[in-house]
Short mmCIF file of C-alpha atoms in Angstrom, two decimals:
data_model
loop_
_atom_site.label_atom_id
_atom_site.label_comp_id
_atom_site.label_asym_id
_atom_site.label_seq_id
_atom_site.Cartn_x
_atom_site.Cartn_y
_atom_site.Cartn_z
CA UNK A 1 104.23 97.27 73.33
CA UNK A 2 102.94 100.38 71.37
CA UNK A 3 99.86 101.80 70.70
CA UNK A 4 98.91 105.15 68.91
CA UNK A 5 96.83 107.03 66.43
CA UNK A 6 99.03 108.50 63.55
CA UNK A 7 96.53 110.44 61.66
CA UNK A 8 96.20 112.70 64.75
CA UNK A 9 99.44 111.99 66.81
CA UNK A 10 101.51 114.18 63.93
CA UNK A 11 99.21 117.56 64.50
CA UNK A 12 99.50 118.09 68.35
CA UNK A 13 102.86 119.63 69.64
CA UNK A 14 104.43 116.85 71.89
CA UNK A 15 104.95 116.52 75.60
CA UNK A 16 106.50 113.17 76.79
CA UNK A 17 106.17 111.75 80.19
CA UNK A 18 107.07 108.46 81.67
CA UNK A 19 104.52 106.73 84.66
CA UNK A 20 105.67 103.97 86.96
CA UNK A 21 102.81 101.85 87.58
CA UNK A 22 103.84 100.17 90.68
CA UNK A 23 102.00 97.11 90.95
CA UNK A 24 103.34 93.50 91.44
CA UNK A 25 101.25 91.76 88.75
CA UNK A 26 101.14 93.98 86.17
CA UNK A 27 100.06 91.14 83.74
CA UNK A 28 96.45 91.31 86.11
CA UNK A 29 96.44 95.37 86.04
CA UNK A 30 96.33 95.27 82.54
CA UNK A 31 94.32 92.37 81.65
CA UNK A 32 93.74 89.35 79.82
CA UNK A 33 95.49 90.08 76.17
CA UNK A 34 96.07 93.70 77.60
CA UNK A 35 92.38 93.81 77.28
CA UNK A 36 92.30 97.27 80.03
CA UNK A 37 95.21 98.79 78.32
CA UNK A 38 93.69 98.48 75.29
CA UNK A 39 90.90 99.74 76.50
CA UNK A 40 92.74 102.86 77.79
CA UNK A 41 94.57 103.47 74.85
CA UNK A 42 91.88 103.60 72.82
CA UNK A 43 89.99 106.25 74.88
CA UNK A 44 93.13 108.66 73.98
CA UNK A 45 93.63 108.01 70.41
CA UNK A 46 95.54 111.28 70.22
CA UNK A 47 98.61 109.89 72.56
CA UNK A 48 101.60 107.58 71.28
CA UNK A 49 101.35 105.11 74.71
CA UNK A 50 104.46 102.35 74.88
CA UNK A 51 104.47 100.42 78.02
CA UNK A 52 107.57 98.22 78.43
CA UNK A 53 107.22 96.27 81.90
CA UNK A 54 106.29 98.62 84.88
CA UNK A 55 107.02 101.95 82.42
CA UNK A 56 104.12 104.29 80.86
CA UNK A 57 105.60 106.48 78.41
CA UNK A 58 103.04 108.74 76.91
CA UNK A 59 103.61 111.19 74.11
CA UNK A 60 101.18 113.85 72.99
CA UNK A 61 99.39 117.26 74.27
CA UNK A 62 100.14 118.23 77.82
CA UNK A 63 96.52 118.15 78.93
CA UNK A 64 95.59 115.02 77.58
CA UNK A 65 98.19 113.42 78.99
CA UNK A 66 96.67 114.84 82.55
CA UNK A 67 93.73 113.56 82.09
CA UNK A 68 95.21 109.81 80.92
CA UNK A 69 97.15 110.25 84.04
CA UNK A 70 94.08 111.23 85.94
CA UNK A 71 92.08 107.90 84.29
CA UNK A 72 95.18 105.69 85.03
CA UNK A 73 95.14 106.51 88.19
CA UNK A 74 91.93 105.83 88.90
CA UNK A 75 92.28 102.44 87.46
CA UNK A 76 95.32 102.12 89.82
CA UNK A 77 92.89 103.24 93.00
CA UNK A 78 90.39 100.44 92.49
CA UNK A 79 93.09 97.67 91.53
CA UNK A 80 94.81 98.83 95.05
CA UNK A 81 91.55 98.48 97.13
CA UNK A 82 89.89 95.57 95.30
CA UNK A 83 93.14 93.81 93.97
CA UNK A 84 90.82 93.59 90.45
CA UNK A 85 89.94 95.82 87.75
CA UNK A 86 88.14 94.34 84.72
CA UNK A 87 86.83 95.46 81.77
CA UNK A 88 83.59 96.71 83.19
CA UNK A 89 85.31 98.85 85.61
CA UNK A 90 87.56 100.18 83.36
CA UNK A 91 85.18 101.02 80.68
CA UNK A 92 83.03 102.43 84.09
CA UNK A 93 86.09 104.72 84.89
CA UNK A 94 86.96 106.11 81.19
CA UNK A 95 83.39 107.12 81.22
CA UNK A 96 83.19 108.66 84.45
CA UNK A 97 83.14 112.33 85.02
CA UNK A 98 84.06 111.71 88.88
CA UNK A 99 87.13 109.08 87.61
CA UNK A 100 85.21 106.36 89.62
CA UNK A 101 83.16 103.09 89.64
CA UNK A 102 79.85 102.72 91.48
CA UNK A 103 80.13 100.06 93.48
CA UNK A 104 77.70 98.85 96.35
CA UNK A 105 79.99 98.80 99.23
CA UNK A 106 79.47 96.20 101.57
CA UNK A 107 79.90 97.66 105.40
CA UNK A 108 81.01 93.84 106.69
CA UNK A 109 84.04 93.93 104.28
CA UNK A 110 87.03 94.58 106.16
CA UNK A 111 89.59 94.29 102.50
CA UNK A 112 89.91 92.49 99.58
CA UNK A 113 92.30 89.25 98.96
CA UNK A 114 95.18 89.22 96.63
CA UNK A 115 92.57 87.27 94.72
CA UNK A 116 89.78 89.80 95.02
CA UNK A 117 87.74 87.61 97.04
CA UNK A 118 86.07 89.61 100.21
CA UNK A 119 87.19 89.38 103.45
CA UNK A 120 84.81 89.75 106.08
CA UNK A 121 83.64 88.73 109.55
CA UNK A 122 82.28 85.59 109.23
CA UNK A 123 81.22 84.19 112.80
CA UNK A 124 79.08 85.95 115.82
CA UNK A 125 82.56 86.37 117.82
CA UNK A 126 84.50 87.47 114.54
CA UNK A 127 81.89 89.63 114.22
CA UNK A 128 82.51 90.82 117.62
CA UNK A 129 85.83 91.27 117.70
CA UNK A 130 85.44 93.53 114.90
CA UNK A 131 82.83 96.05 116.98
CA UNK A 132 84.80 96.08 119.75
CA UNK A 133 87.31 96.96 117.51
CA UNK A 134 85.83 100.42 116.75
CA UNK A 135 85.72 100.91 120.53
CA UNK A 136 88.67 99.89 122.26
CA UNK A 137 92.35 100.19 121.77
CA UNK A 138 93.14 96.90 123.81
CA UNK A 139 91.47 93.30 122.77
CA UNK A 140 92.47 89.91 124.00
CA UNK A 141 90.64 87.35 121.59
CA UNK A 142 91.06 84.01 123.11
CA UNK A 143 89.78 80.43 121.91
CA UNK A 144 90.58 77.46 120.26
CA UNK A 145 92.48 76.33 117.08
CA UNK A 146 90.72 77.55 113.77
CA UNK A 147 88.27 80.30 114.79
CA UNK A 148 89.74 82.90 112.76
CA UNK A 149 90.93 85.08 116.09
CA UNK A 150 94.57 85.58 114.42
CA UNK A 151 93.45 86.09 110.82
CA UNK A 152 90.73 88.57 112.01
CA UNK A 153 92.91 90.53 113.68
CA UNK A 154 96.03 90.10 111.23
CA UNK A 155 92.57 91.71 108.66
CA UNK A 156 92.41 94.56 110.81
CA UNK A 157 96.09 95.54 110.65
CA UNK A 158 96.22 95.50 107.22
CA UNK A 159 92.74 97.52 106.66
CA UNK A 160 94.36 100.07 109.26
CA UNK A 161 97.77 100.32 107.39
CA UNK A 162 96.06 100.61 104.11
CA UNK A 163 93.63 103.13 105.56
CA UNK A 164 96.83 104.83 106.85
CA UNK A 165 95.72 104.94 110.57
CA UNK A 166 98.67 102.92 111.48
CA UNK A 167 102.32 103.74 110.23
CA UNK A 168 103.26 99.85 110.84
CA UNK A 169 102.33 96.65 111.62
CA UNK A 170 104.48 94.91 114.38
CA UNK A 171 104.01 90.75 115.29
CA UNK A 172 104.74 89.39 118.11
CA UNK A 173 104.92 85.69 119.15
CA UNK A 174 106.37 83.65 122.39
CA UNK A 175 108.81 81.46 120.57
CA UNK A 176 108.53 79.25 123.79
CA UNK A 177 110.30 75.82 121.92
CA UNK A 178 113.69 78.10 121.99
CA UNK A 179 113.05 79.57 125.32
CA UNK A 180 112.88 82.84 124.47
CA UNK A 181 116.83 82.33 123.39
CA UNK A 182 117.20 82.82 119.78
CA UNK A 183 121.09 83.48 119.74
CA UNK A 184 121.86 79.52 119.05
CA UNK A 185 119.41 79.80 115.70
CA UNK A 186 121.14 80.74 112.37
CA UNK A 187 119.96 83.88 110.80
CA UNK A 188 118.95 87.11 111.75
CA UNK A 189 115.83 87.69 113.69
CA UNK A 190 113.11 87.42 111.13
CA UNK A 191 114.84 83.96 110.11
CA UNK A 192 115.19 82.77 113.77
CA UNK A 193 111.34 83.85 114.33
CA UNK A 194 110.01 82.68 110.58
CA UNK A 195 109.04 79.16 111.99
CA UNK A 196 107.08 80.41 115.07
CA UNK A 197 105.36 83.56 113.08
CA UNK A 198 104.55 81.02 109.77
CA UNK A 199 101.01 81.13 110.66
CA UNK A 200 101.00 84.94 110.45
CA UNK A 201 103.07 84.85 107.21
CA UNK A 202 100.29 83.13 105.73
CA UNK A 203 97.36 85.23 106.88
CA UNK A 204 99.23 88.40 105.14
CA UNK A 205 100.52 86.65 101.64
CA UNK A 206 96.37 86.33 101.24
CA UNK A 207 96.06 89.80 101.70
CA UNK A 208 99.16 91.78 100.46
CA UNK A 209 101.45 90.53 97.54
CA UNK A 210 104.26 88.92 98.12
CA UNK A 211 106.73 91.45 96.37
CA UNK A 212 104.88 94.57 98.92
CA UNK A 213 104.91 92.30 101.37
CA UNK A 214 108.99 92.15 101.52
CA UNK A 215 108.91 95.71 100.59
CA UNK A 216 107.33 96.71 103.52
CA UNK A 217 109.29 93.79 105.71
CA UNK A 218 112.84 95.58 104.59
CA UNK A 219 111.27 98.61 105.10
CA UNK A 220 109.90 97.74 109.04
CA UNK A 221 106.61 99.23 107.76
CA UNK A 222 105.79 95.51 109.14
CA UNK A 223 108.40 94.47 111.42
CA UNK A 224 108.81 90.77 113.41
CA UNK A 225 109.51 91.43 116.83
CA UNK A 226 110.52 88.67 119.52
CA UNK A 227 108.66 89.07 122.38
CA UNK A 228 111.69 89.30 124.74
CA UNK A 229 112.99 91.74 122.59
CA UNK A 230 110.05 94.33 123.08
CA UNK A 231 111.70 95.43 126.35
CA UNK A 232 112.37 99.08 126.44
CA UNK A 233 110.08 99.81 123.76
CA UNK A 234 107.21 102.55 122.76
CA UNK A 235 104.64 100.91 120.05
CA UNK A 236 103.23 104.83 119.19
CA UNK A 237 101.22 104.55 115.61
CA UNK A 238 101.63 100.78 115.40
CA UNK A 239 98.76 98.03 115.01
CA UNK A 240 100.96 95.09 117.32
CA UNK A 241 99.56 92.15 117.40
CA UNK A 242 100.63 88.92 120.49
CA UNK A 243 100.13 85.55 118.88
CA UNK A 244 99.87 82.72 120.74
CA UNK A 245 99.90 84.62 124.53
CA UNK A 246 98.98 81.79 126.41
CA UNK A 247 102.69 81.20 126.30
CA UNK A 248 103.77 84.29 127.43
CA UNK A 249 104.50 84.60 131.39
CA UNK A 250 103.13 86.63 133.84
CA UNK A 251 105.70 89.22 133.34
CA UNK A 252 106.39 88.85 129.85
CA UNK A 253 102.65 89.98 129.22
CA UNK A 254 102.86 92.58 131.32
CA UNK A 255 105.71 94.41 130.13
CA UNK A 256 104.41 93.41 126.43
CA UNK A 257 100.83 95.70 127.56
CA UNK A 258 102.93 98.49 129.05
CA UNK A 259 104.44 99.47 125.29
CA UNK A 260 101.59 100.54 124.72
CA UNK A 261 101.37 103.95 122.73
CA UNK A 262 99.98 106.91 121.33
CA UNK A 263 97.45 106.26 118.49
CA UNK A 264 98.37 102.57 118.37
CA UNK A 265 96.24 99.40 118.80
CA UNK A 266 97.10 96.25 120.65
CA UNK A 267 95.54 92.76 120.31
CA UNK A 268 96.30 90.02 121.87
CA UNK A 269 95.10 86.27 121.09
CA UNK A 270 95.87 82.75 122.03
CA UNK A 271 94.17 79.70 123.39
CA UNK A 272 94.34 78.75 126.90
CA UNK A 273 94.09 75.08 126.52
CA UNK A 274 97.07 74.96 124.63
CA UNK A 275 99.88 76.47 127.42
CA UNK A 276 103.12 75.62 126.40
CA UNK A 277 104.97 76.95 129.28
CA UNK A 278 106.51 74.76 132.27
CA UNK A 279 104.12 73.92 135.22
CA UNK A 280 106.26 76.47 137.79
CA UNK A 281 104.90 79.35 135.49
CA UNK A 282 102.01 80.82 135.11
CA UNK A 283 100.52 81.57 131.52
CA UNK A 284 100.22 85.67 131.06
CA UNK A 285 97.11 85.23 129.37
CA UNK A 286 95.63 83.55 132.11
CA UNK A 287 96.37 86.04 134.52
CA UNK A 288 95.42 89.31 132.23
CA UNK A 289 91.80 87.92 132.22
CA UNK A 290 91.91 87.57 135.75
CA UNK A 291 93.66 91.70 136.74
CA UNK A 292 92.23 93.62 133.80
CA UNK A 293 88.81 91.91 133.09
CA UNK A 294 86.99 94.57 134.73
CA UNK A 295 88.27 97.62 132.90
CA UNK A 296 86.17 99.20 130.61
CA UNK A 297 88.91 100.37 128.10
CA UNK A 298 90.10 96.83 127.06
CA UNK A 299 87.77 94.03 125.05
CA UNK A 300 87.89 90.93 125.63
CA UNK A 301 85.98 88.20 123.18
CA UNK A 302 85.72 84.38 123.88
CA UNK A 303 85.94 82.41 120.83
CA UNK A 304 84.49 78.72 121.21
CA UNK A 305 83.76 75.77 118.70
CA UNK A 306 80.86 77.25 117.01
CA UNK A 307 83.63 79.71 115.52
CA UNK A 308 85.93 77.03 113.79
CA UNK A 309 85.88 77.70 110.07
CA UNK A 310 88.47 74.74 108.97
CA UNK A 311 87.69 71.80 107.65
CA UNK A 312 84.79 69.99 109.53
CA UNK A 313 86.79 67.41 110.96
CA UNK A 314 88.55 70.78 113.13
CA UNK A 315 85.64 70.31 115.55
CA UNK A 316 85.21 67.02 115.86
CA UNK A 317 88.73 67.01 116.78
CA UNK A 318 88.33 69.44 119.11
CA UNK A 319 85.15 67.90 121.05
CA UNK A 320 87.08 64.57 121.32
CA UNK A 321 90.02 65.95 122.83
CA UNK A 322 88.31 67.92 125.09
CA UNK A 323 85.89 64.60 126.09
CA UNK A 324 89.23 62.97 126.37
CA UNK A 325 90.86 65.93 128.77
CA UNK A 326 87.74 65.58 130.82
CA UNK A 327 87.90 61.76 131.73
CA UNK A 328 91.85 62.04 131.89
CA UNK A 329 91.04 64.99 134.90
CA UNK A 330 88.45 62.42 136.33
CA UNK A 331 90.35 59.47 137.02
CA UNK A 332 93.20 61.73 138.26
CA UNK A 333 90.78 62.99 140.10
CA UNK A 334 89.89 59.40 141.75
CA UNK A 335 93.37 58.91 142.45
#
């Protein structure tokens, strides 16, 4: 593709540089029809622009070519934090003195989607976990299926990585079906894990793209980490996050909670009515509410029904089982 103004592209003595845009879909970044390139190449009618794939290459005077890298990579800023930029924006930025769009920022927005779609706390207890957030390093965020606990938190992580608080993301999950004992899978570690940590695979494909997301997977900026393999280990600068807890033992959560490091921020969720483990052990989870409930360092934020954001039918499902738990305890009861 190639875009330039001849009758003032001959006059200017040349300087060429080449600009990696490093985006996954370019075809997005640049618009519908190339509307936002268009756009851009037509505020700099004095540059020869050809962009072949992820490749810039810009002919013309040295400082004009600044300031179209200046403009481009303002256009690259807002497509990174909103994962949009549309012709409004764009026209908002090549018009801009400050290289930036006004936007109303709204405070309850934790990031965008890969979609552009805001995510945000949506419940009381989401809401909650969020605050208490801000204050504490430690959270447990317990409750039942569907209340958002895991994809809040997994929407933290990524804010704090993006925001460069965190240097990496580390999740954690009991893989209690294989014991702990992954040797007898095939693969290497992320493949012996990717069934039990599915659930968090999905919550960050809606909020990085899939090509960064293996990027930063090879490059352990987010690394999978079996919970029996955390032994030995100091989490410093990491946002770790324990799925599923209420299948971790006693002393699996405890030496889990004792990686703790410097500058790093630990949250732990699960669901007690769903424990996993065999009747001779006792779930971690449990027991963590019970020793650490009255320090003032560590959160901890009870998730019920009234937080289940799936399909309507979630809670429904959930009351009946629960009814059904009840009278099952009753007539054992009676026995």
């Amino acid at each position: 593709m190639l875009f330039f103004a001849p009758q003032k592209y001959q006059n200017l003595s040349m300087t060429e540089k080449s600009i990696l845009i490093e985006i996954e879909d370019l075809q997005k970044f640049f618009g519908v029809r190339d509307e936002n390139l268009g756009l851009l190449v037509r505020h700099f009618p004095t540059l020869k622009i050809v962009q072949r794939g992820d490749v810039v290459k810009v002919v013309g005077d040295k400082e004009v070519i600044k300031e179209f890298e200046r403009k481009l990579n303002a256009m690259l800023e807002f497509f990174g934090k909103y994962n949009r930029l549309g012709v409004e924006e764009v026209r908002e930025i090549l018009s801009s003195e400050t290289n930036s769009v006004s936007i109303a920022e709204d405070k309850d927005v934790l990031l965008y989607s890969i979609s552009g779609k805001p995510i945000r706390a949506r419940t009381a207890n989401q809401k909650l976990l969020v605050e208490c957030f801000q204050k504490n390093d430690l959270l447990f965020a317990t409750g039942p299926a569907g209340t958002g606990k895991t994809y809040t938190a997994i929407a933290l992580a990524v804010k704090s990585l993006k925001e460069m608080r965190v240097k990496k993301i580390i999740l954690s999950r009991p893989a209690v079906e294989a014991g702990e004992n992954l040797g007898f899978l095939p693969g290497d570690v992320r493949e012996k894990l990717d069934p039990y940590l599915q659930p968090l695979y999905d919550a960050l494909l809606d909020m990085i793209p899939y090509r960064k997301l293996e990027k930063y997977l090879e490059e352990k900026t987010i690394q999978i980490a079996p919970l029996a393999f955390m032994r030995g280990r100091t989490l410093s600068e990491a946002f770790v996050i324990l799925d599923e807890a209420q299948n971790a033992t006693y002393t699996q959560l405890k030496m889990f909670l004792t990686r703790m490091g410097e500058n790093s921020k630990f949250i732990v969720t699960g669901d007690l009515t769903q424990i996993d483990l065999p009747r001779k052990s006792e779930s971690g989870l449990l027991s963590a509410h019970r020793i650490l409930g009255k320090i003032p360092e560590i959160s901890f934020v009870q998730f019920d029904k009234g937080d289940i954001i799936r399909h309507k039918v979630v809670g429904r499902i959930v009351d009946a089982y629960e009814k059904s738990e009840k009278e099952n305890a009753s007539h054992d009861d009676a026995k």
